[in-house]
mmCIF file of C-alpha atoms in Angstrom:
data_model
loop_
_atom_site.group_PDB
_atom_site.id
_atom_site.type_symbol
_atom_site.label_atom_id
_atom_site.label_comp_id
_atom_site.label_asym_id
_atom_site.label_seq_id
_atom_site.Cartn_x
_atom_site.Cartn_y
_atom_site.Cartn_z
ATOM 1 C CA UNK A 1 -52.854 -56.280 81.581
ATOM 2 C CA UNK A 2 -53.323 -53.896 78.715
ATOM 3 C CA UNK A 3 -52.394 -53.483 75.083
ATOM 4 C CA UNK A 4 -49.337 -51.534 76.256
ATOM 5 C CA UNK A 5 -48.373 -54.495 78.464
ATOM 6 C CA UNK A 6 -48.640 -56.766 75.421
ATOM 7 C CA UNK A 7 -46.488 -54.364 73.376
ATOM 8 C CA UNK A 8 -43.858 -54.290 76.146
ATOM 9 C CA UNK A 9 -43.889 -58.084 76.309
ATOM 10 C CA UNK A 10 -43.377 -58.417 72.545
ATOM 11 C CA UNK A 11 -40.489 -55.937 72.623
ATOM 12 C CA UNK A 12 -38.911 -57.867 75.529
ATOM 13 C CA UNK A 13 -39.261 -61.185 73.670
ATOM 14 C CA UNK A 14 -37.720 -59.614 70.558
ATOM 15 C CA UNK A 15 -34.732 -58.284 72.499
ATOM 16 C CA UNK A 16 -34.247 -61.544 74.422
ATOM 17 C CA UNK A 17 -34.102 -63.417 71.108
ATOM 18 C CA UNK A 18 -31.967 -60.789 69.327
ATOM 19 C CA UNK A 19 -34.700 -60.067 66.793
ATOM 20 C CA UNK A 20 -35.166 -56.401 65.853
ATOM 21 C CA UNK A 21 -38.738 -55.111 66.030
ATOM 22 C CA UNK A 22 -40.012 -51.935 64.348
ATOM 23 C CA UNK A 23 -43.168 -50.020 65.184
ATOM 24 C CA UNK A 24 -44.942 -51.382 62.083
ATOM 25 C CA UNK A 25 -43.869 -54.898 62.939
ATOM 26 C CA UNK A 26 -44.926 -54.486 66.579
ATOM 27 C CA UNK A 27 -48.444 -53.563 65.450
ATOM 28 C CA UNK A 28 -48.802 -56.649 63.261
ATOM 29 C CA UNK A 29 -47.288 -58.986 65.860
ATOM 30 C CA UNK A 30 -49.709 -57.600 68.459
ATOM 31 C CA UNK A 31 -52.663 -58.139 66.129
ATOM 32 C CA UNK A 32 -51.789 -61.679 65.105
ATOM 33 C CA UNK A 33 -50.710 -62.660 68.633
ATOM 34 C CA UNK A 34 -54.134 -61.674 69.948
ATOM 35 C CA UNK A 35 -55.796 -63.474 67.043
ATOM 36 C CA UNK A 36 -53.874 -66.681 67.762
ATOM 37 C CA UNK A 37 -54.472 -66.297 71.503
ATOM 38 C CA UNK A 38 -58.220 -66.301 70.901
ATOM 39 C CA UNK A 39 -58.429 -68.885 68.121
ATOM 40 C CA UNK A 40 -55.963 -71.346 69.693
ATOM 41 C CA UNK A 41 -57.043 -70.722 73.327
ATOM 42 C CA UNK A 42 -53.550 -69.582 74.324
ATOM 43 C CA UNK A 43 -54.955 -67.052 76.815
ATOM 44 C CA UNK A 44 -58.118 -67.098 78.878
ATOM 45 C CA UNK A 45 -61.095 -65.079 77.674
ATOM 46 C CA UNK A 46 -60.763 -62.864 80.756
ATOM 47 C CA UNK A 47 -57.106 -62.064 80.054
ATOM 48 C CA UNK A 48 -57.902 -61.278 76.422
ATOM 49 C CA UNK A 49 -60.795 -58.972 77.318
ATOM 50 C CA UNK A 50 -58.701 -57.169 79.950
ATOM 51 C CA UNK A 51 -55.771 -56.809 77.558
ATOM 52 C CA UNK A 52 -57.847 -55.390 74.699
ATOM 53 C CA UNK A 53 -58.372 -52.063 76.452
ATOM 54 C CA UNK A 54 -57.713 -50.003 73.304
ATOM 55 C CA UNK A 55 -58.869 -51.116 69.859
ATOM 56 C CA UNK A 56 -56.956 -51.645 66.694
ATOM 57 C CA UNK A 57 -57.931 -49.214 63.937
ATOM 58 C CA UNK A 58 -58.104 -49.850 60.183
ATOM 59 C CA UNK A 59 -55.038 -48.099 58.721
ATOM 60 C CA UNK A 60 -53.305 -48.278 55.337
ATOM 61 C CA UNK A 61 -50.696 -50.822 56.516
ATOM 62 C CA UNK A 62 -53.196 -52.926 58.449
ATOM 63 C CA UNK A 63 -54.463 -52.838 62.034
ATOM 64 C CA UNK A 64 -52.848 -50.290 64.351
ATOM 65 C CA UNK A 65 -53.360 -49.456 68.016
ATOM 66 C CA UNK A 66 -53.005 -45.674 67.842
ATOM 67 C CA UNK A 67 -51.526 -44.895 71.285
ATOM 68 C CA UNK A 68 -48.818 -47.519 70.908
ATOM 69 C CA UNK A 69 -48.095 -46.311 67.378
ATOM 70 C CA UNK A 70 -47.732 -42.742 68.700
ATOM 71 C CA UNK A 71 -45.404 -43.865 71.489
ATOM 72 C CA UNK A 72 -43.001 -45.685 69.150
ATOM 73 C CA UNK A 73 -43.229 -43.577 65.975
ATOM 74 C CA UNK A 74 -40.087 -41.725 67.068
ATOM 75 C CA UNK A 75 -38.159 -44.812 65.884
ATOM 76 C CA UNK A 76 -39.557 -44.521 62.360
ATOM 77 C CA UNK A 77 -38.608 -47.688 60.497
ATOM 78 C CA UNK A 78 -35.687 -48.371 62.859
ATOM 79 C CA UNK A 79 -35.848 -51.064 65.541
ATOM 80 C CA UNK A 80 -37.346 -50.099 68.897
ATOM 81 C CA UNK A 81 -34.530 -49.779 71.433
ATOM 82 C CA UNK A 82 -36.618 -49.425 74.582
ATOM 83 C CA UNK A 83 -35.960 -52.152 77.147
ATOM 84 C CA UNK A 84 -38.939 -53.975 78.624
ATOM 85 C CA UNK A 85 -39.585 -57.059 80.709
ATOM 86 C CA UNK A 86 -41.557 -60.105 79.724
ATOM 87 C CA UNK A 87 -44.994 -60.391 81.285
ATOM 88 C CA UNK A 88 -45.664 -63.836 82.720
ATOM 89 C CA UNK A 89 -49.330 -63.578 81.708
ATOM 90 C CA UNK A 90 -48.314 -63.516 78.031
ATOM 91 C CA UNK A 91 -45.601 -66.219 78.071
ATOM 92 C CA UNK A 92 -47.939 -68.708 76.391
ATOM 93 C CA UNK A 93 -47.709 -66.471 73.304
ATOM 94 C CA UNK A 94 -43.913 -66.511 73.062
ATOM 95 C CA UNK A 95 -43.602 -69.216 70.395
ATOM 96 C CA UNK A 96 -46.107 -67.392 68.185
ATOM 97 C CA UNK A 97 -44.469 -64.031 68.879
ATOM 98 C CA UNK A 98 -41.038 -65.328 67.869
ATOM 99 C CA UNK A 99 -42.479 -66.906 64.717
ATOM 100 C CA UNK A 100 -44.216 -63.638 63.794
ATOM 101 C CA UNK A 101 -41.118 -61.544 64.533
ATOM 102 C CA UNK A 102 -39.141 -63.674 62.091
ATOM 103 C CA UNK A 103 -41.669 -63.048 59.290
ATOM 104 C CA UNK A 104 -41.132 -60.228 56.816
ATOM 105 C CA UNK A 105 -43.060 -57.215 58.059
ATOM 106 C CA UNK A 106 -44.580 -56.715 54.618
ATOM 107 C CA UNK A 107 -45.733 -60.331 54.544
ATOM 108 C CA UNK A 108 -47.543 -59.583 57.822
ATOM 109 C CA UNK A 109 -49.012 -56.404 56.296
ATOM 110 C CA UNK A 110 -50.277 -58.390 53.280
ATOM 111 C CA UNK A 111 -51.695 -61.036 55.598
ATOM 112 C CA UNK A 112 -53.491 -58.338 57.616
ATOM 113 C CA UNK A 113 -54.982 -56.995 54.369
ATOM 114 C CA UNK A 114 -56.519 -60.422 53.763
ATOM 115 C CA UNK A 115 -58.525 -60.101 56.981
ATOM 116 C CA UNK A 116 -62.252 -59.678 56.178
ATOM 117 C CA UNK A 117 -62.707 -56.694 58.503
ATOM 118 C CA UNK A 118 -59.780 -54.770 56.988
ATOM 119 C CA UNK A 119 -60.960 -55.487 53.421
ATOM 120 C CA UNK A 120 -64.532 -54.458 54.277
ATOM 121 C CA UNK A 121 -63.316 -51.167 55.749
ATOM 122 C CA UNK A 122 -60.408 -50.256 53.476
ATOM 123 C CA UNK A 123 -62.699 -47.740 51.736
ATOM 124 C CA UNK A 124 -62.880 -45.775 55.019
ATOM 125 C CA UNK A 125 -59.149 -45.064 55.061
ATOM 126 C CA UNK A 126 -58.466 -41.386 54.414
ATOM 127 C CA UNK A 127 -54.816 -41.018 53.464
ATOM 128 C CA UNK A 128 -53.116 -43.427 55.879
ATOM 129 C CA UNK A 129 -55.691 -43.743 58.666
ATOM 130 C CA UNK A 130 -59.286 -44.327 59.634
ATOM 131 C CA UNK A 131 -61.181 -44.250 62.911
ATOM 132 C CA UNK A 132 -62.847 -47.625 62.225
ATOM 133 C CA UNK A 133 -62.308 -49.827 65.294
ATOM 134 C CA UNK A 134 -61.852 -53.591 65.414
ATOM 135 C CA UNK A 135 -63.874 -55.422 68.045
ATOM 136 C CA UNK A 136 -62.342 -58.549 69.588
ATOM 137 C CA UNK A 137 -64.699 -60.567 67.394
ATOM 138 C CA UNK A 138 -63.289 -58.786 64.319
ATOM 139 C CA UNK A 139 -59.745 -59.664 65.409
ATOM 140 C CA UNK A 140 -60.663 -63.318 65.967
ATOM 141 C CA UNK A 141 -62.395 -63.865 62.604
ATOM 142 C CA UNK A 142 -60.633 -66.308 60.302
#
């Protein structure tokens, strides 16, 4: 399992529940899903460590996994149309994923800006991006 597997799972859950998901929204749902998975023990530590194969970076609109952003940026602010399948390893996250998908994307952005690691590193953003990486511990912090 990888971050891309998690992204595919979230997109599949969105489509199954007829909830549109944009690239920006996908990034925030990934971030908060991993956060909840760690803090609420929804996934094993091993699954989380294996999944977090590429870090989130501190960007203007909150945490972003760059490769996934690059893959889906072609959609701009439109919903992602790509079809994916749910991943059984992530099914324990589905209730949280659906809840997050139903939130306003800008509410999720604001919430991500309240995260201590983002606030501490906002000064490193040049334009829209930075190369500052979140560790799993940074993601988990309340």
